[in-house]
Amino acid sequence: SSELTQDPAVSVALGQTVRITCQGDSLRSYYASWYQQKPGQAPVLVIYGKNNRPSGIPDRFSGSSSGNTASLTITGAQAEDEADYYCNSRDSSGKGVFGGGTKLTVL
Amino acid sequence: QVQLVQSGAEVKKPGASVKVSCKVSGYTLTELSMHWVRQAPGKGLEWMGGFDPEDGETIYAQKFQGRVTMTEDTSTDTAYMELSSLRSEDTAVYYCATCSGGDCYSYYFDYWGQGTLVTVSS
């Protein structure tokens, strides 16, 4: 089965840039999407496709991909960006998969 | 704009089944690729299954094969997820999530339901 691997926790100083990564073989064939989840809330899509942001998502969020690694970059992190971030994709058999999540702390 | 409204919280005994509904508005169900995701308390997101637009079929995660059934009632634009043989480890918030775009083959979910807490306890 496919797996997506994320670092469990990352921290960033207020206003600085942080990159959250997601690794998995399926990312060689399919794009990753990224979700922000705050406590007690449903996840919110922040990046999908090559580097697309849904309406309402600030442009400080961006995505990139190389080989088996997808990255979410927050340029100029804000206090409100503190949250859990999950990547997801699928494999060739149609099975979906989420990464284990990265807890982002803004210092 | 898609809205997904899920049914209310459920408490079930081990061995029972639960059926969670997800009512769609703003789009018709046939325009969407619907998936189900769950999250156990304090844990991460877990994909359970959903519609694969690449082959036009509903695909289930191996972990839930034989225990989960996902159906759709297009007359009421309501999707359902039924999970049987419940055990305590199935206690979780269950979300319906959908892709509304034309390029959903990578399984991105731009709309989510509010979640339904299912508690399995004797």
PDB file of C-alpha atoms in Angstrom:
ATOM      1  CA  SER A   1       0.000   0.000   0.000  1.00  0.00           C
ATOM      2  CA  SER A   2       1.109   3.571  -0.623  1.00  0.00           C
ATOM      3  CA  GLU A   3       2.332   5.724   2.219  1.00  0.00           C
ATOM      4  CA  LEU A   4       3.055   9.407   2.657  1.00  0.00           C
ATOM      5  CA  THR A   5       5.640  10.451   5.232  1.00  0.00           C
ATOM      6  CA  GLN A   6       5.664  13.807   7.026  1.00  0.00           C
ATOM      7  CA  ASP A   7       7.776  15.190   9.842  1.00  0.00           C
ATOM      8  CA  PRO A   8       5.650  15.124  13.010  1.00  0.00           C
ATOM      9  CA  ALA A   9       6.475  18.668  14.092  1.00  0.00           C
ATOM     10  CA  VAL A  10       8.030  21.816  12.678  1.00  0.00           C
ATOM     11  CA  SER A  11       8.452  25.256  14.173  1.00  0.00           C
ATOM     12  CA  VAL A  12       8.983  28.672  12.601  1.00  0.00           C
ATOM     13  CA  ALA A  13       9.598  32.144  13.938  1.00  0.00           C
ATOM     14  CA  LEU A  14       6.871  34.671  13.267  1.00  0.00           C
ATOM     15  CA  GLY A  15       7.334  36.222   9.833  1.00  0.00           C
ATOM     16  CA  GLN A  16       9.865  33.660   8.672  1.00  0.00           C
ATOM     17  CA  THR A  17       9.538  31.000   5.976  1.00  0.00           C
ATOM     18  CA  VAL A  18       8.851  27.355   6.667  1.00  0.00           C
ATOM     19  CA  ARG A  19       8.677  24.314   4.405  1.00  0.00           C
ATOM     20  CA  ILE A  20       6.705  21.207   5.273  1.00  0.00           C
ATOM     21  CA  THR A  21       7.513  18.106   3.258  1.00  0.00           C
ATOM     22  CA  CYS A  22       5.690  14.941   2.253  1.00  0.00           C
ATOM     23  CA  GLN A  23       7.411  11.901   0.770  1.00  0.00           C
ATOM     24  CA  GLY A  24       5.948   8.937  -1.047  1.00  0.00           C
ATOM     25  CA  ASP A  25       6.314   6.891  -4.199  1.00  0.00           C
ATOM     26  CA  SER A  26       2.836   7.817  -5.415  1.00  0.00           C
ATOM     27  CA  LEU A  27       3.937  11.457  -5.649  1.00  0.00           C
ATOM     28  CA  ARG A  28       5.999  10.554  -8.717  1.00  0.00           C
ATOM     29  CA  SER A  29       2.684  10.045 -10.562  1.00  0.00           C
ATOM     30  CA  TYR A  30       0.072  12.142  -8.750  1.00  0.00           C
ATOM     31  CA  TYR A  31       0.048  15.592  -7.220  1.00  0.00           C
ATOM     32  CA  ALA A  32      -0.193  16.041  -3.477  1.00  0.00           C
ATOM     33  CA  SER A  33      -2.773  18.308  -1.926  1.00  0.00           C
ATOM     34  CA  TRP A  34      -2.352  20.044   1.412  1.00  0.00           C
ATOM     35  CA  TYR A  35      -4.797  20.689   4.242  1.00  0.00           C
ATOM     36  CA  GLN A  36      -4.699  22.911   7.306  1.00  0.00           C
ATOM     37  CA  GLN A  37      -6.576  21.714  10.373  1.00  0.00           C
ATOM     38  CA  LYS A  38      -7.098  23.655  13.574  1.00  0.00           C
ATOM     39  CA  PRO A  39      -8.409  22.028  16.777  1.00  0.00           C
ATOM     40  CA  GLY A  40     -12.043  21.063  16.610  1.00  0.00           C
ATOM     41  CA  GLN A  41     -12.407  22.060  12.965  1.00  0.00           C
ATOM     42  CA  ALA A  42     -12.683  20.228   9.673  1.00  0.00           C
ATOM     43  CA  PRO A  43      -9.611  20.319   7.427  1.00  0.00           C
ATOM     44  CA  VAL A  44      -9.279  23.141   4.920  1.00  0.00           C
ATOM     45  CA  LEU A  45      -7.652  22.692   1.517  1.00  0.00           C
ATOM     46  CA  VAL A  46      -4.759  25.138   1.068  1.00  0.00           C
ATOM     47  CA  ILE A  47      -2.878  23.783  -1.974  1.00  0.00           C
ATOM     48  CA  TYR A  48      -3.797  21.349  -4.765  1.00  0.00           C
ATOM     49  CA  GLY A  49      -2.486  20.347  -8.158  1.00  0.00           C
ATOM     50  CA  LYS A  50       0.804  21.738  -9.377  1.00  0.00           C
ATOM     51  CA  ASN A  51       0.534  24.832  -7.146  1.00  0.00           C
ATOM     52  CA  ASN A  52      -3.072  25.988  -6.924  1.00  0.00           C
ATOM     53  CA  ARG A  53      -4.664  27.861  -4.050  1.00  0.00           C
ATOM     54  CA  PRO A  54      -8.423  27.746  -3.478  1.00  0.00           C
ATOM     55  CA  SER A  55     -10.192  31.056  -3.217  1.00  0.00           C
ATOM     56  CA  GLY A  56      -9.556  32.719   0.126  1.00  0.00           C
ATOM     57  CA  ILE A  57      -6.217  31.057   0.845  1.00  0.00           C
ATOM     58  CA  PRO A  58      -3.466  33.675   1.326  1.00  0.00           C
ATOM     59  CA  ASP A  59      -0.708  33.782  -1.261  1.00  0.00           C
ATOM     60  CA  ARG A  60       1.915  33.112   1.419  1.00  0.00           C
ATOM     61  CA  PHE A  61       0.977  29.446   0.935  1.00  0.00           C
ATOM     62  CA  SER A  62       2.624  27.723  -2.020  1.00  0.00           C
ATOM     63  CA  GLY A  63       3.341  24.195  -3.175  1.00  0.00           C
ATOM     64  CA  SER A  64       6.044  22.438  -5.136  1.00  0.00           C
ATOM     65  CA  SER A  65       7.084  18.934  -6.037  1.00  0.00           C
ATOM     66  CA  SER A  66      10.240  17.091  -7.066  1.00  0.00           C
ATOM     67  CA  GLY A  67      10.505  13.370  -7.568  1.00  0.00           C
ATOM     68  CA  ASN A  68       8.832  11.622  -4.647  1.00  0.00           C
ATOM     69  CA  THR A  69       8.664  14.720  -2.446  1.00  0.00           C
ATOM     70  CA  ALA A  70       5.979  17.390  -2.265  1.00  0.00           C
ATOM     71  CA  SER A  71       6.459  20.555  -0.234  1.00  0.00           C
ATOM     72  CA  LEU A  72       4.203  23.173   1.292  1.00  0.00           C
ATOM     73  CA  THR A  73       5.917  26.505   1.866  1.00  0.00           C
ATOM     74  CA  ILE A  74       4.579  29.290   4.035  1.00  0.00           C
ATOM     75  CA  THR A  75       6.417  32.520   3.290  1.00  0.00           C
ATOM     76  CA  GLY A  76       6.084  34.963   6.182  1.00  0.00           C
ATOM     77  CA  ALA A  77       4.325  32.690   8.671  1.00  0.00           C
ATOM     78  CA  GLN A  78       1.623  34.288  10.782  1.00  0.00           C
ATOM     79  CA  ALA A  79       0.354  33.313  14.208  1.00  0.00           C
ATOM     80  CA  GLU A  80      -2.883  32.086  12.664  1.00  0.00           C
ATOM     81  CA  ASP A  81      -0.948  29.566  10.571  1.00  0.00           C
ATOM     82  CA  GLU A  82      -0.263  27.495  13.678  1.00  0.00           C
ATOM     83  CA  ALA A  83      -2.120  24.262  12.943  1.00  0.00           C
ATOM     84  CA  ASP A  84      -1.751  20.662  11.818  1.00  0.00           C
ATOM     85  CA  TYR A  85      -0.947  20.199   8.139  1.00  0.00           C
ATOM     86  CA  TYR A  86      -1.693  17.054   6.166  1.00  0.00           C
ATOM     87  CA  CYS A  87      -0.723  16.026   2.664  1.00  0.00           C
ATOM     88  CA  ASN A  88      -2.741  13.558   0.636  1.00  0.00           C
ATOM     89  CA  SER A  89      -2.711  11.858  -2.726  1.00  0.00           C
ATOM     90  CA  ARG A  90      -3.605   8.535  -4.282  1.00  0.00           C
ATOM     91  CA  ASP A  91      -1.892   5.546  -5.803  1.00  0.00           C
ATOM     92  CA  SER A  92      -2.326   3.858  -9.177  1.00  0.00           C
ATOM     93  CA  SER A  93      -4.911   1.419  -7.812  1.00  0.00           C
ATOM     94  CA  GLY A  94      -7.177   4.272  -6.742  1.00  0.00           C
ATOM     95  CA  LYS A  95      -6.411   4.065  -3.044  1.00  0.00           C
ATOM     96  CA  GLY A  96      -6.184   7.424  -1.336  1.00  0.00           C
ATOM     97  CA  VAL A  97      -3.698   8.165   1.394  1.00  0.00           C
ATOM     98  CA  PHE A  98      -2.936  10.906   3.911  1.00  0.00           C
ATOM     99  CA  GLY A  99       0.373  11.704   5.471  1.00  0.00           C
ATOM    100  CA  GLY A 100       0.645  11.417   9.234  1.00  0.00           C
ATOM    101  CA  GLY A 101       0.446  15.182   9.671  1.00  0.00           C
ATOM    102  CA  THR A 102       2.850  17.916  10.722  1.00  0.00           C
ATOM    103  CA  LYS A 103       2.177  20.094  13.745  1.00  0.00           C
ATOM    104  CA  LEU A 104       3.343  23.608  12.931  1.00  0.00           C
ATOM    105  CA  THR A 105       4.265  25.877  15.818  1.00  0.00           C
ATOM    106  CA  VAL A 106       4.746  29.601  15.164  1.00  0.00           C
ATOM    107  CA  LEU A 107       7.142  31.042  17.733  1.00  0.00           C
TER     108      LEU A 107
ATOM    109  CA  GLN B   1     -20.323  26.803  -3.757  1.00  0.00           C
ATOM    110  CA  VAL B   2     -20.771  23.305  -2.401  1.00  0.00           C
ATOM    111  CA  GLN B   3     -22.212  22.652   1.043  1.00  0.00           C
ATOM    112  CA  LEU B   4     -21.990  19.274   2.740  1.00  0.00           C
ATOM    113  CA  VAL B   5     -24.182  18.739   5.799  1.00  0.00           C
ATOM    114  CA  GLN B   6     -23.727  15.535   7.740  1.00  0.00           C
ATOM    115  CA  SER B   7     -26.013  13.663  10.093  1.00  0.00           C
ATOM    116  CA  GLY B   8     -25.665  13.955  13.843  1.00  0.00           C
ATOM    117  CA  ALA B   9     -23.505  12.171  16.380  1.00  0.00           C
ATOM    118  CA  GLU B  10     -24.056   8.477  17.022  1.00  0.00           C
ATOM    119  CA  VAL B  11     -23.350   6.147  19.907  1.00  0.00           C
ATOM    120  CA  LYS B  12     -23.148   2.473  19.012  1.00  0.00           C
ATOM    121  CA  LYS B  13     -22.336  -0.773  20.771  1.00  0.00           C
ATOM    122  CA  PRO B  14     -19.535  -3.042  19.584  1.00  0.00           C
ATOM    123  CA  GLY B  15     -20.684  -5.257  16.733  1.00  0.00           C
ATOM    124  CA  ALA B  16     -23.348  -2.826  15.542  1.00  0.00           C
ATOM    125  CA  SER B  17     -23.415  -0.823  12.307  1.00  0.00           C
ATOM    126  CA  VAL B  18     -23.601   2.901  11.708  1.00  0.00           C
ATOM    127  CA  LYS B  19     -24.779   4.801   8.654  1.00  0.00           C
ATOM    128  CA  VAL B  20     -23.685   8.417   8.255  1.00  0.00           C
ATOM    129  CA  SER B  21     -25.303  10.691   5.692  1.00  0.00           C
ATOM    130  CA  CYS B  22     -23.918  13.675   3.806  1.00  0.00           C
ATOM    131  CA  LYS B  23     -26.407  16.000   2.124  1.00  0.00           C
ATOM    132  CA  VAL B  24     -25.080  17.986  -0.839  1.00  0.00           C
ATOM    133  CA  SER B  25     -26.289  21.409  -1.872  1.00  0.00           C
ATOM    134  CA  GLY B  26     -24.996  23.883  -4.400  1.00  0.00           C
ATOM    135  CA  TYR B  27     -24.069  21.086  -6.793  1.00  0.00           C
ATOM    136  CA  THR B  28     -25.647  17.771  -7.684  1.00  0.00           C
ATOM    137  CA  LEU B  29     -24.051  14.617  -6.391  1.00  0.00           C
ATOM    138  CA  THR B  30     -23.393  13.420  -9.927  1.00  0.00           C
ATOM    139  CA  GLU B  31     -21.102  16.426 -10.480  1.00  0.00           C
ATOM    140  CA  LEU B  32     -18.876  15.523  -7.541  1.00  0.00           C
ATOM    141  CA  SER B  33     -16.365  12.874  -6.514  1.00  0.00           C
ATOM    142  CA  MET B  34     -17.342  12.001  -2.945  1.00  0.00           C
ATOM    143  CA  HIS B  35     -14.952  10.496  -0.417  1.00  0.00           C
ATOM    144  CA  TRP B  36     -15.024   9.597   3.270  1.00  0.00           C
ATOM    145  CA  VAL B  37     -12.246  10.364   5.750  1.00  0.00           C
ATOM    146  CA  ARG B  38     -12.113   9.648   9.442  1.00  0.00           C
ATOM    147  CA  GLN B  39     -10.088  10.967  12.377  1.00  0.00           C
ATOM    148  CA  ALA B  40      -9.764   9.123  15.652  1.00  0.00           C
ATOM    149  CA  PRO B  41      -9.368  11.280  18.779  1.00  0.00           C
ATOM    150  CA  GLY B  42      -5.933  12.905  18.790  1.00  0.00           C
ATOM    151  CA  LYS B  43      -4.925  11.110  15.593  1.00  0.00           C
ATOM    152  CA  GLY B  44      -4.431  12.001  11.937  1.00  0.00           C
ATOM    153  CA  LEU B  45      -6.702  11.855   8.933  1.00  0.00           C
ATOM    154  CA  GLU B  46      -7.452   8.449   7.432  1.00  0.00           C
ATOM    155  CA  TRP B  47      -8.882   7.927   3.935  1.00  0.00           C
ATOM    156  CA  MET B  48     -11.647   5.326   3.956  1.00  0.00           C
ATOM    157  CA  GLY B  49     -12.782   5.285   0.361  1.00  0.00           C
ATOM    158  CA  GLY B  50     -14.332   7.255  -2.448  1.00  0.00           C
ATOM    159  CA  PHE B  51     -15.077   7.683  -6.108  1.00  0.00           C
ATOM    160  CA  ASP B  52     -12.156   7.301  -8.471  1.00  0.00           C
ATOM    161  CA  PRO B  53     -12.846   9.366 -11.623  1.00  0.00           C
ATOM    162  CA  GLU B  54     -10.059   7.552 -13.468  1.00  0.00           C
ATOM    163  CA  ASP B  55     -12.083   4.337 -13.678  1.00  0.00           C
ATOM    164  CA  GLY B  56     -15.523   5.445 -12.542  1.00  0.00           C
ATOM    165  CA  GLU B  57     -15.656   3.175  -9.507  1.00  0.00           C
ATOM    166  CA  THR B  58     -15.859   3.525  -5.751  1.00  0.00           C
ATOM    167  CA  ILE B  59     -12.636   2.341  -4.165  1.00  0.00           C
ATOM    168  CA  TYR B  60     -12.285   1.321  -0.515  1.00  0.00           C
ATOM    169  CA  ALA B  61      -9.173   1.334   1.619  1.00  0.00           C
ATOM    170  CA  GLN B  62      -7.895  -2.181   2.178  1.00  0.00           C
ATOM    171  CA  LYS B  63      -8.337  -1.730   5.932  1.00  0.00           C
ATOM    172  CA  PHE B  64     -12.109  -1.349   5.581  1.00  0.00           C
ATOM    173  CA  GLN B  65     -12.801  -3.819   2.761  1.00  0.00           C
ATOM    174  CA  GLY B  66     -15.798  -5.960   3.662  1.00  0.00           C
ATOM    175  CA  ARG B  67     -16.925  -3.628   6.463  1.00  0.00           C
ATOM    176  CA  VAL B  68     -17.696  -0.383   4.661  1.00  0.00           C
ATOM    177  CA  THR B  69     -20.249   0.487   2.016  1.00  0.00           C
ATOM    178  CA  MET B  70     -20.498   3.883   0.353  1.00  0.00           C
ATOM    179  CA  THR B  71     -23.656   4.673  -1.554  1.00  0.00           C
ATOM    180  CA  GLU B  72     -25.340   7.645  -3.150  1.00  0.00           C
ATOM    181  CA  ASP B  73     -28.981   8.647  -3.577  1.00  0.00           C
ATOM    182  CA  THR B  74     -28.954  10.993  -6.558  1.00  0.00           C
ATOM    183  CA  SER B  75     -32.659  11.771  -6.126  1.00  0.00           C
ATOM    184  CA  THR B  76     -31.897  13.546  -2.847  1.00  0.00           C
ATOM    185  CA  ASP B  77     -28.210  14.388  -3.487  1.00  0.00           C
ATOM    186  CA  THR B  78     -27.249  12.501  -0.361  1.00  0.00           C
ATOM    187  CA  ALA B  79     -24.204  10.272   0.097  1.00  0.00           C
ATOM    188  CA  TYR B  80     -24.014   7.560   2.737  1.00  0.00           C
ATOM    189  CA  MET B  81     -21.238   5.683   4.473  1.00  0.00           C
ATOM    190  CA  GLU B  82     -22.129   2.545   6.392  1.00  0.00           C
ATOM    191  CA  LEU B  83     -19.574   0.834   8.612  1.00  0.00           C
ATOM    192  CA  SER B  84     -20.393  -2.533  10.144  1.00  0.00           C
ATOM    193  CA  SER B  85     -18.969  -4.761  12.885  1.00  0.00           C
ATOM    194  CA  LEU B  86     -18.006  -1.694  14.888  1.00  0.00           C
ATOM    195  CA  ARG B  87     -15.280  -1.897  17.497  1.00  0.00           C
ATOM    196  CA  SER B  88     -13.935   0.639  19.969  1.00  0.00           C
ATOM    197  CA  GLU B  89     -11.126   1.563  17.568  1.00  0.00           C
ATOM    198  CA  ASP B  90     -13.768   2.894  15.150  1.00  0.00           C
ATOM    199  CA  THR B  91     -14.559   5.739  17.542  1.00  0.00           C
ATOM    200  CA  ALA B  92     -13.766   8.770  15.406  1.00  0.00           C
ATOM    201  CA  VAL B  93     -15.076  11.808  13.614  1.00  0.00           C
ATOM    202  CA  TYR B  94     -16.199  10.798  10.137  1.00  0.00           C
ATOM    203  CA  TYR B  95     -16.067  13.374   7.349  1.00  0.00           C
ATOM    204  CA  CYS B  96     -17.463  13.388   3.856  1.00  0.00           C
ATOM    205  CA  ALA B  97     -15.183  15.329   1.538  1.00  0.00           C
ATOM    206  CA  THR B  98     -15.459  16.108  -2.119  1.00  0.00           C
ATOM    207  CA  CYS B  99     -13.646  17.386  -5.134  1.00  0.00           C
ATOM    208  CA  SER B 100     -15.734  19.814  -7.176  1.00  0.00           C
ATOM    209  CA  GLY B 101     -13.240  20.481  -9.962  1.00  0.00           C
ATOM    210  CA  GLY B 102     -12.753  18.732 -13.279  1.00  0.00           C
ATOM    211  CA  ASP B 103      -9.351  17.321 -12.348  1.00  0.00           C
ATOM    212  CA  CYS B 104     -10.161  15.240  -9.296  1.00  0.00           C
ATOM    213  CA  TYR B 105      -8.022  12.258 -10.216  1.00  0.00           C
ATOM    214  CA  SER B 106      -5.372  13.264  -7.648  1.00  0.00           C
ATOM    215  CA  TYR B 107      -8.010  13.199  -4.885  1.00  0.00           C
ATOM    216  CA  TYR B 108      -7.956  16.750  -3.626  1.00  0.00           C
ATOM    217  CA  PHE B 109     -10.894  17.704  -1.429  1.00  0.00           C
ATOM    218  CA  ASP B 110     -12.028  21.320  -1.606  1.00  0.00           C
ATOM    219  CA  TYR B 111     -15.217  20.877   0.412  1.00  0.00           C
ATOM    220  CA  TRP B 112     -15.739  19.016   3.677  1.00  0.00           C
ATOM    221  CA  GLY B 113     -18.711  18.194   5.810  1.00  0.00           C
ATOM    222  CA  GLN B 114     -18.754  19.349   9.410  1.00  0.00           C
ATOM    223  CA  GLY B 115     -17.961  15.846  10.662  1.00  0.00           C
ATOM    224  CA  THR B 116     -19.977  13.234  12.523  1.00  0.00           C
ATOM    225  CA  LEU B 117     -18.717  11.820  15.801  1.00  0.00           C
ATOM    226  CA  VAL B 118     -19.299   8.101  16.075  1.00  0.00           C
ATOM    227  CA  THR B 119     -18.638   6.652  19.519  1.00  0.00           C
ATOM    228  CA  VAL B 120     -18.409   2.892  19.926  1.00  0.00           C
ATOM    229  CA  SER B 121     -18.824   1.846  23.518  1.00  0.00           C
ATOM    230  CA  SER B 122     -20.420  -0.946  25.463  1.00  0.00           C
TER     231      SER B 122
END
